[in-house]
PDB file of C-alpha atoms in Angstrom:
ATOM      1  CA  MET W  13      15.906  11.433  16.127  1.00 40.00           C
ATOM      2  CA  SER W  14      19.178   9.646  16.435  1.00 42.00           C
ATOM      3  CA  THR W  15      18.033   6.382  17.911  1.00 48.00           C
ATOM      4  CA  ASP W  16      15.564   3.746  16.868  1.00 56.00           C
ATOM      5  CA  LEU W  17      12.640   2.779  19.045  1.00 65.00           C
ATOM      6  CA  THR W  18      13.171  -0.296  21.191  1.00 70.00           C
ATOM      7  CA  LEU W  19      11.464  -3.540  20.221  1.00 72.00           C
ATOM      8  CA  PRO W  20       8.975  -3.437  23.150  1.00 76.00           C
ATOM      9  CA  ARG W  21       7.797   0.025  22.098  1.00 76.00           C
ATOM     10  CA  ILE W  22       7.506  -1.089  18.485  1.00 79.00           C
ATOM     11  CA  PHE W  23       5.443  -4.049  19.651  1.00 82.00           C
ATOM     12  CA  TRP W  24       3.030  -1.765  21.487  1.00 84.00           C
ATOM     13  CA  VAL W  25       2.716   0.607  18.534  1.00 84.00           C
ATOM     14  CA  GLY W  26       1.981  -2.349  16.265  1.00 85.00           C
ATOM     15  CA  LEU W  27      -0.573  -3.724  18.734  1.00 90.00           C
ATOM     16  CA  VAL W  28      -2.355  -0.361  18.895  1.00 91.00           C
ATOM     17  CA  CYS W  29      -2.541  -0.311  15.091  1.00 91.00           C
ATOM     18  CA  VAL W  30      -4.044  -3.823  14.942  1.00 90.00           C
ATOM     19  CA  VAL W  31      -6.582  -3.020  17.670  1.00 92.00           C
ATOM     20  CA  SER W  32      -7.510   0.222  15.894  1.00 91.00           C
ATOM     21  CA  ALA W  33      -8.211  -1.724  12.719  1.00 91.00           C
ATOM     22  CA  LEU W  34     -10.309  -4.309  14.569  1.00 90.00           C
ATOM     23  CA  VAL W  35     -12.392  -1.575  16.201  1.00 91.00           C
ATOM     24  CA  CYS W  36     -13.456  -0.513  12.705  1.00 91.00           C
ATOM     25  CA  VAL W  37     -15.784  -3.533  12.449  1.00 89.00           C
ATOM     26  CA  ALA W  38     -18.132  -1.757  14.875  1.00 88.00           C
ATOM     27  CA  PHE W  39     -18.778   1.130  12.500  1.00 86.00           C
ATOM     28  CA  GLY W  40     -20.727   1.352   9.276  1.00 80.00           C
ATOM     29  CA  SER W  41     -24.164   2.283   8.048  1.00 76.00           C
ATOM     30  CA  ILE W  42     -25.355   0.725  11.329  1.00 79.00           C
ATOM     31  CA  ASP W  43     -23.035   1.071  14.343  1.00 80.00           C
ATOM     32  CA  LEU W  44     -22.710  -1.926  16.643  1.00 82.00           C
ATOM     33  CA  SER W  45     -22.041  -1.664  20.360  1.00 83.00           C
ATOM     34  CA  THR W  46     -19.501  -3.809  22.173  1.00 83.00           C
ATOM     35  CA  VAL W  47     -22.322  -5.829  23.741  1.00 86.00           C
ATOM     36  CA  GLU W  48     -23.886  -6.500  20.327  1.00 85.00           C
ATOM     37  CA  ILE W  49     -20.548  -7.570  18.869  1.00 85.00           C
ATOM     38  CA  LEU W  50     -19.806  -9.941  21.762  1.00 85.00           C
ATOM     39  CA  GLU W  51     -23.327 -11.380  21.595  1.00 85.00           C
ATOM     40  CA  ALA W  52     -22.995 -11.905  17.834  1.00 84.00           C
ATOM     41  CA  ILE W  53     -19.680 -13.718  18.307  1.00 84.00           C
ATOM     42  CA  ARG W  54     -21.180 -15.861  21.062  1.00 83.00           C
ATOM     43  CA  SER W  55     -24.366 -16.864  19.235  1.00 81.00           C
ATOM     44  CA  ARG W  56     -23.103 -16.861  15.633  1.00 82.00           C
ATOM     45  CA  ASP W  57     -26.620 -17.055  14.262  1.00 77.00           C
ATOM     46  CA  ASN W  58     -28.084 -13.550  14.256  1.00 78.00           C
ATOM     47  CA  VAL W  59     -27.995 -10.776  11.667  1.00 84.00           C
ATOM     48  CA  HIS W  60     -25.166  -8.971  13.468  1.00 84.00           C
ATOM     49  CA  TRP W  61     -22.963 -12.051  13.095  1.00 85.00           C
ATOM     50  CA  VAL W  62     -23.677 -12.121   9.361  1.00 85.00           C
ATOM     51  CA  VAL W  63     -22.742  -8.449   9.077  1.00 85.00           C
ATOM     52  CA  LEU W  64     -19.528  -8.973  11.051  1.00 88.00           C
ATOM     53  CA  SER W  65     -18.349 -12.251   9.524  1.00 84.00           C
ATOM     54  CA  GLN W  66     -19.382 -11.778   5.892  1.00 86.00           C
ATOM     55  CA  LEU W  67     -19.155  -8.036   5.364  1.00 85.00           C
ATOM     56  CA  ARG W  68     -17.170  -5.985   7.831  1.00 89.00           C
ATOM     57  CA  PHE W  69     -14.358  -8.216   9.059  1.00 91.00           C
ATOM     58  CA  PRO W  70     -13.348  -9.397   5.537  1.00 91.00           C
ATOM     59  CA  ARG W  71     -13.397  -5.796   4.336  1.00 92.00           C
ATOM     60  CA  VAL W  72     -11.336  -4.547   7.285  1.00 93.00           C
ATOM     61  CA  LEU W  73      -8.868  -7.397   6.691  1.00 93.00           C
ATOM     62  CA  VAL W  74      -8.492  -6.481   3.018  1.00 93.00           C
ATOM     63  CA  ALA W  75      -8.104  -2.805   3.939  1.00 94.00           C
ATOM     64  CA  PHE W  76      -5.428  -3.618   6.525  1.00 95.00           C
ATOM     65  CA  MET W  77      -3.473  -5.867   4.153  1.00 95.00           C
ATOM     66  CA  SER W  78      -3.727  -3.300   1.340  1.00 94.00           C
ATOM     67  CA  GLY W  79      -2.354  -0.542   3.542  1.00 95.00           C
ATOM     68  CA  ALA W  80       0.383  -2.800   4.880  1.00 96.00           C
ATOM     69  CA  LEU W  81       1.545  -3.829   1.402  1.00 95.00           C
ATOM     70  CA  LEU W  82       1.523  -0.243   0.119  1.00 95.00           C
ATOM     71  CA  ALA W  83       3.521   1.005   3.118  1.00 95.00           C
ATOM     72  CA  MET W  84       6.068  -1.795   2.820  1.00 95.00           C
ATOM     73  CA  SER W  85       6.373  -1.212  -0.909  1.00 94.00           C
ATOM     74  CA  GLY W  86       6.919   2.496  -0.294  1.00 93.00           C
ATOM     75  CA  CYS W  87       9.710   1.788   2.207  1.00 94.00           C
ATOM     76  CA  LEU W  88      11.511  -0.479  -0.255  1.00 94.00           C
ATOM     77  CA  LEU W  89      11.166   1.880  -3.217  1.00 92.00           C
ATOM     78  CA  GLN W  90      12.379   4.930  -1.284  1.00 92.00           C
ATOM     79  CA  THR W  91      15.462   2.878  -0.427  1.00 92.00           C
ATOM     80  CA  LEU W  92      15.937   1.552  -3.967  1.00 89.00           C
ATOM     81  CA  LEU W  93      15.612   4.951  -5.632  1.00 88.00           C
ATOM     82  CA  ARG W  94      17.129   7.006  -2.803  1.00 86.00           C
ATOM     83  CA  ASN W  95      14.191   9.322  -3.340  1.00 84.00           C
ATOM     84  CA  PRO W  96      11.927  10.445  -0.456  1.00 83.00           C
ATOM     85  CA  LEU W  97       9.064  11.083  -2.904  1.00 82.00           C
ATOM     86  CA  ALA W  98       9.009   7.557  -4.330  1.00 85.00           C
ATOM     87  CA  ASP W  99       5.760   5.666  -3.885  1.00 87.00           C
ATOM     88  CA  PRO W 100       4.410   2.276  -5.063  1.00 85.00           C
ATOM     89  CA  TYR W 101       2.842   3.776  -8.197  1.00 85.00           C
ATOM     90  CA  ILE W 102       5.942   5.514  -9.507  1.00 84.00           C
ATOM     91  CA  PHE W 103       6.614   2.819 -12.125  1.00 83.00           C
ATOM     92  CA  GLY W 104       3.160   2.956 -13.688  1.00 85.00           C
ATOM     93  CA  ILE W 105       2.082  -0.321 -12.114  1.00 83.00           C
ATOM     94  CA  SER W 106      -1.250   1.148 -11.071  1.00 82.00           C
ATOM     95  CA  SER W 107      -1.815   2.416 -14.607  1.00 86.00           C
ATOM     96  CA  GLY W 108      -1.027  -0.990 -16.083  1.00 88.00           C
ATOM     97  CA  ALA W 109      -3.311  -2.807 -13.680  1.00 84.00           C
ATOM     98  CA  SER W 110      -6.048  -0.215 -14.156  1.00 84.00           C
ATOM     99  CA  LEU W 111      -5.801  -0.539 -17.932  1.00 87.00           C
ATOM    100  CA  GLY W 112      -6.113  -4.312 -17.694  1.00 85.00           C
ATOM    101  CA  VAL W 113      -9.145  -4.066 -15.411  1.00 81.00           C
ATOM    102  CA  LEU W 114     -10.870  -1.392 -17.501  1.00 82.00           C
ATOM    103  CA  MET W 115     -10.307  -3.326 -20.730  1.00 82.00           C
ATOM    104  CA  SER W 116     -11.834  -6.402 -19.090  1.00 80.00           C
ATOM    105  CA  MET W 117     -14.836  -4.307 -18.058  1.00 74.00           C
ATOM    106  CA  SER W 118     -15.286  -2.482 -21.353  1.00 73.00           C
ATOM    107  CA  PHE W 119     -14.452  -4.984 -24.061  1.00 70.00           C
ATOM    108  CA  ALA W 120     -15.459  -8.331 -22.497  1.00 63.00           C
ATOM    109  CA  LEU W 121     -12.115  -9.953 -23.267  1.00 60.00           C
ATOM    110  CA  GLY W 122     -13.120 -13.252 -21.695  1.00 60.00           C
ATOM    111  CA  VAL W 123     -10.972 -12.816 -18.586  1.00 65.00           C
ATOM    112  CA  SER W 124     -11.956 -11.588 -15.136  1.00 74.00           C
ATOM    113  CA  THR W 125     -10.990  -8.133 -13.963  1.00 74.00           C
ATOM    114  CA  LEU W 126      -8.603  -9.758 -11.487  1.00 78.00           C
ATOM    115  CA  VAL W 127      -6.737 -11.625 -14.221  1.00 82.00           C
ATOM    116  CA  GLY W 128      -6.824  -8.613 -16.530  1.00 83.00           C
ATOM    117  CA  GLY W 129      -5.341  -6.414 -13.815  1.00 82.00           C
ATOM    118  CA  PHE W 130      -2.502  -8.815 -13.087  1.00 86.00           C
ATOM    119  CA  ILE W 131      -1.703  -9.154 -16.785  1.00 88.00           C
ATOM    120  CA  GLY W 132      -1.594  -5.372 -17.191  1.00 87.00           C
ATOM    121  CA  ALA W 133       0.593  -4.936 -14.114  1.00 87.00           C
ATOM    122  CA  ALA W 134       2.959  -7.727 -15.191  1.00 88.00           C
ATOM    123  CA  ILE W 135       3.411  -6.197 -18.650  1.00 90.00           C
ATOM    124  CA  VAL W 136       4.304  -2.842 -17.103  1.00 90.00           C
ATOM    125  CA  VAL W 137       6.754  -4.372 -14.599  1.00 87.00           C
ATOM    126  CA  VAL W 138       8.598  -6.229 -17.353  1.00 88.00           C
ATOM    127  CA  SER W 139       8.471  -3.296 -19.786  1.00 89.00           C
ATOM    128  CA  VAL W 140       9.891  -0.795 -17.297  1.00 88.00           C
ATOM    129  CA  ALA W 141      12.650  -3.212 -16.297  1.00 85.00           C
ATOM    130  CA  VAL W 142      13.632  -3.893 -19.928  1.00 86.00           C
ATOM    131  CA  LEU W 143      13.462  -0.270 -21.068  1.00 86.00           C
ATOM    132  CA  SER W 144      15.403   1.036 -18.079  1.00 82.00           C
ATOM    133  CA  ASN W 145      18.203  -1.467 -18.767  1.00 79.00           C
ATOM    134  CA  ALA W 146      18.534  -0.547 -22.435  1.00 72.00           C
ATOM    135  CA  GLY W 147      21.224   1.766 -23.714  1.00 63.00           C
ATOM    136  CA  SER W 148      23.426   3.141 -20.944  1.00 62.00           C
ATOM    137  CA  GLY W 149      22.253   0.610 -18.376  1.00 62.00           C
ATOM    138  CA  TRP W 150      20.209   0.708 -15.184  1.00 69.00           C
ATOM    139  CA  ASN W 151      20.303   3.451 -12.583  1.00 75.00           C
ATOM    140  CA  PRO W 152      17.676   4.871 -10.219  1.00 78.00           C
ATOM    141  CA  TYR W 153      17.077   8.029 -12.256  1.00 81.00           C
ATOM    142  CA  ARG W 154      16.629   6.101 -15.494  1.00 84.00           C
ATOM    143  CA  LEU W 155      14.214   3.745 -13.737  1.00 85.00           C
ATOM    144  CA  ILE W 156      12.122   6.649 -12.418  1.00 86.00           C
ATOM    145  CA  LEU W 157      11.984   8.409 -15.795  1.00 87.00           C
ATOM    146  CA  THR W 158      11.042   5.203 -17.592  1.00 87.00           C
ATOM    147  CA  GLY W 159       8.263   4.520 -15.105  1.00 87.00           C
ATOM    148  CA  VAL W 160       6.931   8.063 -15.388  1.00 88.00           C
ATOM    149  CA  MET W 161       6.886   7.901 -19.202  1.00 90.00           C
ATOM    150  CA  VAL W 162       5.175   4.507 -19.281  1.00 90.00           C
ATOM    151  CA  SER W 163       2.633   5.707 -16.739  1.00 89.00           C
ATOM    152  CA  ALA W 164       1.879   8.845 -18.782  1.00 90.00           C
ATOM    153  CA  GLY W 165       1.277   6.799 -21.925  1.00 91.00           C
ATOM    154  CA  LEU W 166      -0.998   4.320 -20.146  1.00 91.00           C
ATOM    155  CA  ASN W 167      -2.969   7.111 -18.476  1.00 88.00           C
ATOM    156  CA  ALA W 168      -3.657   8.570 -21.911  1.00 91.00           C
ATOM    157  CA  VAL W 169      -5.037   5.216 -23.069  1.00 90.00           C
ATOM    158  CA  ILE W 170      -7.135   4.948 -19.885  1.00 88.00           C
ATOM    159  CA  SER W 171      -8.594   8.401 -20.558  1.00 87.00           C
ATOM    160  CA  LEU W 172      -9.606   7.304 -24.049  1.00 88.00           C
ATOM    161  CA  ILE W 173     -11.283   4.169 -22.687  1.00 84.00           C
ATOM    162  CA  LEU W 174     -13.228   6.233 -20.151  1.00 84.00           C
ATOM    163  CA  VAL W 175     -14.372   8.689 -22.805  1.00 83.00           C
ATOM    164  CA  LEU W 176     -15.489   5.914 -25.153  1.00 82.00           C
ATOM    165  CA  SER W 177     -17.178   3.828 -22.428  1.00 78.00           C
ATOM    166  CA  PRO W 178     -20.970   3.884 -21.913  1.00 78.00           C
ATOM    167  CA  PRO W 179     -22.021   6.527 -19.356  1.00 77.00           C
ATOM    168  CA  GLU W 180     -23.484   3.901 -17.011  1.00 74.00           C
ATOM    169  CA  MET W 181     -20.073   2.182 -16.781  1.00 76.00           C
ATOM    170  CA  MET W 182     -17.943   5.304 -16.403  1.00 77.00           C
ATOM    171  CA  LYS W 183     -18.936   6.059 -12.804  1.00 74.00           C
ATOM    172  CA  GLY W 184     -18.037   2.557 -11.645  1.00 74.00           C
ATOM    173  CA  MET W 185     -14.693   2.730 -13.460  1.00 76.00           C
ATOM    174  CA  LEU W 186     -13.788   6.097 -11.963  1.00 79.00           C
ATOM    175  CA  PHE W 187     -14.870   4.955  -8.504  1.00 78.00           C
ATOM    176  CA  TRP W 188     -12.679   1.847  -8.725  1.00 76.00           C
ATOM    177  CA  MET W 189      -9.685   3.853  -9.953  1.00 80.00           C
ATOM    178  CA  MET W 190      -9.921   6.075  -6.863  1.00 82.00           C
ATOM    179  CA  GLY W 191      -9.800   3.072  -4.537  1.00 84.00           C
ATOM    180  CA  ASP W 192     -12.795   0.874  -3.817  1.00 82.00           C
ATOM    181  CA  LEU W 193     -13.050  -1.965  -1.298  1.00 87.00           C
ATOM    182  CA  THR W 194     -16.762  -2.615  -1.792  1.00 81.00           C
ATOM    183  CA  TYR W 195     -16.303  -5.965  -3.520  1.00 78.00           C
ATOM    184  CA  ALA W 196     -12.820  -6.783  -2.258  1.00 79.00           C
ATOM    185  CA  GLU W 197     -12.252 -10.247  -0.805  1.00 84.00           C
ATOM    186  CA  PRO W 198      -9.377 -11.567   1.330  1.00 87.00           C
ATOM    187  CA  ARG W 199      -6.920 -13.451  -0.871  1.00 88.00           C
ATOM    188  CA  LEU W 200      -4.023 -15.718   0.016  1.00 90.00           C
ATOM    189  CA  ILE W 201      -1.625 -13.874  -2.288  1.00 90.00           C
ATOM    190  CA  SER W 202      -1.881 -10.735  -0.130  1.00 92.00           C
ATOM    191  CA  VAL W 203      -0.900 -12.654   2.991  1.00 93.00           C
ATOM    192  CA  VAL W 204       1.942 -14.406   1.153  1.00 94.00           C
ATOM    193  CA  MET W 205       3.333 -11.105  -0.151  1.00 94.00           C
ATOM    194  CA  PHE W 206       3.067  -9.586   3.327  1.00 95.00           C
ATOM    195  CA  PHE W 207       5.187 -12.301   4.931  1.00 95.00           C
ATOM    196  CA  VAL W 208       7.663 -12.506   2.045  1.00 96.00           C
ATOM    197  CA  ILE W 209       8.449  -8.779   2.293  1.00 95.00           C
ATOM    198  CA  LEU W 210       8.494  -8.958   6.085  1.00 94.00           C
ATOM    199  CA  ILE W 211      11.018 -11.812   6.075  1.00 95.00           C
ATOM    200  CA  PHE W 212      13.106 -10.082   3.394  1.00 95.00           C
ATOM    201  CA  SER W 213      13.286  -6.856   5.406  1.00 93.00           C
ATOM    202  CA  VAL W 214      14.292  -8.689   8.581  1.00 91.00           C
ATOM    203  CA  PHE W 215      16.999 -10.875   7.022  1.00 92.00           C
ATOM    204  CA  TYR W 216      18.388  -8.210   4.670  1.00 91.00           C
ATOM    205  CA  GLY W 217      17.722  -5.169   6.819  1.00 90.00           C
ATOM    206  CA  ARG W 218      21.397  -4.258   7.233  1.00 90.00           C
ATOM    207  CA  GLY W 219      21.901  -4.411   3.486  1.00 90.00           C
ATOM    208  CA  LEU W 220      18.872  -2.158   2.965  1.00 91.00           C
ATOM    209  CA  ASP W 221      20.239   0.310   5.516  1.00 91.00           C
ATOM    210  CA  VAL W 222      23.536   0.578   3.650  1.00 91.00           C
ATOM    211  CA  LEU W 223      21.885   0.672   0.219  1.00 89.00           C
ATOM    212  CA  SER W 224      19.859   3.700   1.298  1.00 87.00           C
ATOM    213  CA  LEU W 225      23.182   5.547   1.664  1.00 83.00           C
ATOM    214  CA  GLY W 226      24.226   4.785  -1.920  1.00 81.00           C
ATOM    215  CA  SER W 227      25.157   1.843  -4.114  1.00 82.00           C
ATOM    216  CA  GLU W 228      28.889   2.608  -4.060  1.00 82.00           C
ATOM    217  CA  ARG W 229      29.042   2.493  -0.275  1.00 83.00           C
ATOM    218  CA  ALA W 230      27.012  -0.724  -0.277  1.00 83.00           C
ATOM    219  CA  ARG W 231      29.416  -2.376  -2.737  1.00 85.00           C
ATOM    220  CA  ALA W 232      32.367  -1.259  -0.626  1.00 84.00           C
ATOM    221  CA  ILE W 233      31.177  -3.323   2.340  1.00 83.00           C
ATOM    222  CA  GLY W 234      30.297  -6.385   0.258  1.00 82.00           C
ATOM    223  CA  VAL W 235      26.564  -5.990  -0.427  1.00 82.00           C
ATOM    224  CA  SER W 236      25.424  -7.619  -3.680  1.00 85.00           C
ATOM    225  CA  VAL W 237      23.830  -4.402  -4.911  1.00 84.00           C
ATOM    226  CA  ARG W 238      22.477  -5.698  -8.206  1.00 86.00           C
ATOM    227  CA  ARG W 239      20.691  -8.658  -6.627  1.00 89.00           C
ATOM    228  CA  MET W 240      19.365  -6.485  -3.825  1.00 90.00           C
ATOM    229  CA  GLU W 241      17.998  -3.918  -6.274  1.00 89.00           C
ATOM    230  CA  VAL W 242      16.307  -6.564  -8.422  1.00 89.00           C
ATOM    231  CA  ALA W 243      14.744  -8.178  -5.351  1.00 92.00           C
ATOM    232  CA  ILE W 244      13.434  -4.823  -4.103  1.00 93.00           C
ATOM    233  CA  TYR W 245      11.990  -3.943  -7.508  1.00 90.00           C
ATOM    234  CA  VAL W 246      10.213  -7.282  -7.911  1.00 91.00           C
ATOM    235  CA  LEU W 247       8.812  -7.382  -4.367  1.00 93.00           C
ATOM    236  CA  ALA W 248       7.628  -3.762  -4.391  1.00 91.00           C
ATOM    237  CA  ALA W 249       6.082  -4.150  -7.841  1.00 89.00           C
ATOM    238  CA  MET W 250       4.242  -7.350  -6.932  1.00 90.00           C
ATOM    239  CA  ALA W 251       2.913  -5.850  -3.695  1.00 92.00           C
ATOM    240  CA  SER W 252       1.635  -2.801  -5.558  1.00 89.00           C
ATOM    241  CA  ALA W 253       0.006  -4.930  -8.257  1.00 88.00           C
ATOM    242  CA  VAL W 254      -1.815  -7.074  -5.677  1.00 90.00           C
ATOM    243  CA  VAL W 255      -3.297  -3.990  -4.019  1.00 91.00           C
ATOM    244  CA  VAL W 256      -4.274  -2.194  -7.226  1.00 87.00           C
ATOM    245  CA  VAL W 257      -5.996  -5.228  -8.717  1.00 85.00           C
ATOM    246  CA  GLU W 258      -7.885  -5.891  -5.493  1.00 85.00           C
ATOM    247  CA  ALA W 259      -8.773  -2.392  -4.346  1.00 87.00           C
ATOM    248  CA  GLY W 260      -7.814   0.136  -7.026  1.00 84.00           C
ATOM    249  CA  ALA W 261      -5.288   2.926  -6.626  1.00 84.00           C
ATOM    250  CA  ILE W 262      -5.189   3.887  -2.937  1.00 89.00           C
ATOM    251  CA  GLY W 263      -2.940   6.913  -2.860  1.00 83.00           C
ATOM    252  CA  PHE W 264      -0.542   8.517  -0.368  1.00 87.00           C
ATOM    253  CA  ILE W 265      -0.114   5.475   1.914  1.00 93.00           C
ATOM    254  CA  GLY W 266       3.103   4.269   0.307  1.00 91.00           C
ATOM    255  CA  LEU W 267       4.466   7.808   0.217  1.00 90.00           C
ATOM    256  CA  VAL W 268       3.491   9.148   3.635  1.00 90.00           C
ATOM    257  CA  VAL W 269       3.586   6.180   6.022  1.00 92.00           C
ATOM    258  CA  PRO W 270       7.355   5.444   5.729  1.00 92.00           C
ATOM    259  CA  HIS W 271       8.045   9.088   6.636  1.00 88.00           C
ATOM    260  CA  MET W 272       5.578   8.944   9.537  1.00 87.00           C
ATOM    261  CA  VAL W 273       7.419   5.950  10.973  1.00 89.00           C
ATOM    262  CA  ARG W 274      10.810   7.559  10.514  1.00 86.00           C
ATOM    263  CA  MET W 275       9.486  10.663  12.233  1.00 83.00           C
ATOM    264  CA  ILE W 276       8.885   8.713  15.466  1.00 80.00           C
ATOM    265  CA  GLY W 277      12.484   7.509  15.465  1.00 78.00           C
ATOM    266  CA  VAL W 278      12.554   4.287  13.419  1.00 85.00           C
ATOM    267  CA  TRP W 279      15.210   4.229  10.686  1.00 85.00           C
ATOM    268  CA  GLN W 280      16.588   0.683  10.586  1.00 90.00           C
ATOM    269  CA  HIS W 281      14.775  -1.353   7.932  1.00 91.00           C
ATOM    270  CA  GLN W 282      14.466  -4.384  10.196  1.00 91.00           C
ATOM    271  CA  LYS W 283      12.072  -2.272  12.276  1.00 91.00           C
ATOM    272  CA  LEU W 284      10.975   0.335   9.730  1.00 93.00           C
ATOM    273  CA  VAL W 285       9.298  -2.014   7.252  1.00 94.00           C
ATOM    274  CA  PRO W 286       7.281  -4.086   9.776  1.00 93.00           C
ATOM    275  CA  LEU W 287       6.133  -1.026  11.720  1.00 94.00           C
ATOM    276  CA  ALA W 288       5.214   0.809   8.512  1.00 94.00           C
ATOM    277  CA  ALA W 289       3.076  -2.202   7.584  1.00 95.00           C
ATOM    278  CA  PHE W 290       1.064  -1.916  10.803  1.00 95.00           C
ATOM    279  CA  VAL W 291       0.669   1.865  10.564  1.00 94.00           C
ATOM    280  CA  GLY W 292      -0.295   1.700   6.892  1.00 94.00           C
ATOM    281  CA  GLY W 293      -2.773  -1.089   7.530  1.00 95.00           C
ATOM    282  CA  ALA W 294      -4.446   0.832  10.341  1.00 95.00           C
ATOM    283  CA  MET W 295      -4.626   4.015   8.235  1.00 94.00           C
ATOM    284  CA  VAL W 296      -6.383   2.325   5.325  1.00 95.00           C
ATOM    285  CA  ALA W 297      -8.746   0.437   7.647  1.00 94.00           C
ATOM    286  CA  ILE W 298      -9.721   3.693   9.364  1.00 94.00           C
ATOM    287  CA  ALA W 299      -9.984   5.547   6.036  1.00 93.00           C
ATOM    288  CA  ASP W 300     -12.223   2.832   4.600  1.00 92.00           C
ATOM    289  CA  THR W 301     -14.424   2.957   7.697  1.00 92.00           C
ATOM    290  CA  LEU W 302     -14.843   6.700   7.186  1.00 91.00           C
ATOM    291  CA  ALA W 303     -15.538   6.123   3.498  1.00 89.00           C
ATOM    292  CA  ARG W 304     -18.398   3.700   4.166  1.00 86.00           C
ATOM    293  CA  SER W 305     -19.905   5.376   7.221  1.00 85.00           C
ATOM    294  CA  ALA W 306     -19.431   9.169   6.938  1.00 79.00           C
ATOM    295  CA  TRP W 307     -22.209   9.582   4.338  1.00 80.00           C
ATOM    296  CA  ALA W 308     -23.922   6.214   4.738  1.00 71.00           C
ATOM    297  CA  PRO W 309     -25.554   4.633   2.850  1.00 76.00           C
ATOM    298  CA  ILE W 310     -23.493   6.409   0.159  1.00 78.00           C
ATOM    299  CA  GLN W 311     -19.956   5.028   0.045  1.00 84.00           C
ATOM    300  CA  LEU W 312     -16.958   7.191  -0.834  1.00 86.00           C
ATOM    301  CA  PRO W 313     -13.784   6.021  -2.595  1.00 88.00           C
ATOM    302  CA  VAL W 314     -11.199   5.121   0.024  1.00 91.00           C
ATOM    303  CA  GLY W 315      -8.428   6.632  -2.096  1.00 87.00           C
ATOM    304  CA  ALA W 316     -10.011  10.064  -1.678  1.00 87.00           C
ATOM    305  CA  ILE W 317     -10.054   9.657   2.110  1.00 91.00           C
ATOM    306  CA  THR W 318      -6.412   8.537   2.296  1.00 90.00           C
ATOM    307  CA  ALA W 319      -5.427  11.569   0.197  1.00 86.00           C
ATOM    308  CA  ILE W 320      -7.354  13.907   2.511  1.00 87.00           C
ATOM    309  CA  LEU W 321      -5.556  12.352   5.487  1.00 84.00           C
ATOM    310  CA  GLY W 322      -2.186  12.118   3.762  1.00 81.00           C
ATOM    311  CA  VAL W 323      -1.822  15.639   2.365  1.00 82.00           C
ATOM    312  CA  PRO W 324      -1.692  17.498   5.724  1.00 86.00           C
ATOM    313  CA  ILE W 325       0.627  14.849   7.159  1.00 78.00           C
ATOM    314  CA  LEU W 326       3.033  15.223   4.241  1.00 76.00           C
ATOM    315  CA  ILE W 327       2.935  19.028   4.454  1.00 81.00           C
ATOM    316  CA  TYR W 328       3.666  18.784   8.174  1.00 80.00           C
ATOM    317  CA  LEU W 329       6.643  16.523   7.498  1.00 72.00           C
ATOM    318  CA  LEU W 330       8.012  18.847   4.842  1.00 71.00           C
ATOM    319  CA  ASN W 331       7.947  21.726   7.326  1.00 76.00           C
ATOM    320  CA  ARG W 332       9.721  19.877  10.126  1.00 68.00           C
ATOM    321  CA  LYS W 333      13.289  21.141  10.025  1.00 54.00           C
ATOM    322  CA  ASP W 334      14.642  18.329  12.191  1.00 57.00           C
ATOM    323  CA  TYR W 335      13.060  15.707   9.956  1.00 56.00           C
ATOM    324  CA  ALA W 336      14.134  17.433   6.745  1.00 50.00           C
ATOM    325  CA  ARG W 337      17.755  17.132   7.892  1.00 49.00           C
ATOM    326  CA  GLY W 338      17.362  13.353   7.928  1.00 51.00           C
ATOM    327  CA  ARG W 339      17.598  12.410  11.626  1.00 50.00           C
TER     328      ARG W 339
END
């Protein structure tokens, strides 16, 4: 895997991912044929149109954007930390957002779960940044350890909240924490974050490529390492927070998808990050479709489906000798 895919091939892979996500609108508790979908779009006044326009398409859009943001965040964090096992939740952002949402649910703090989640995520982002810069200064290992410790402490608090919550609320809380798109709605902030990270990866792709080889080498060729690292941390953290607050903790996408894309020959960040966004978006859209249709009318948490899909893929990658060597 010594060469990157050409742009035309990347375009076709991305197009296949988008089409795959759009096909998901046909499936659910009631499957719709192509004729029924086209008729609903033409007439725009029957029950199928209501199902498509108000239920399925918004949900597929949210699923696609969630997967795209998680995959992009995973790409950036694996570069920042020079760690192939880094994922968007490594800093405890999901725990902070989850704590904010659960406190809003349990204690009626006067704020919506959306606001509570963003407040919790913001506190964690700032806390990890401040704590990791204290003492001997910032480095990737210190940042990882700080995030892991903060996450462990917040998870303990979350466990206490779940234990003390009324039984009728606990199931909903656990379901949301495993990833739930049932009540998710398309939001402008997701689209904004998508394009901000996309533009960043295109314009600073060469710098990201060099940074992945080490900060000393990046400084040697004139890359502003400190600014690049801060930008990566902020963008990845914000993308993760947006997804967690909207859809809960959807696991494995940010960890597995960047490796899947590298496995097909894409290593340069100018191509890696955009293509990972499309692959991640398609994976979550397909996983959510399985979650809401496999045992319909019972809906499963999408995070459980992504884990079921992600585990064998990750094991396969770990056992590929050519991939384990890097290229």
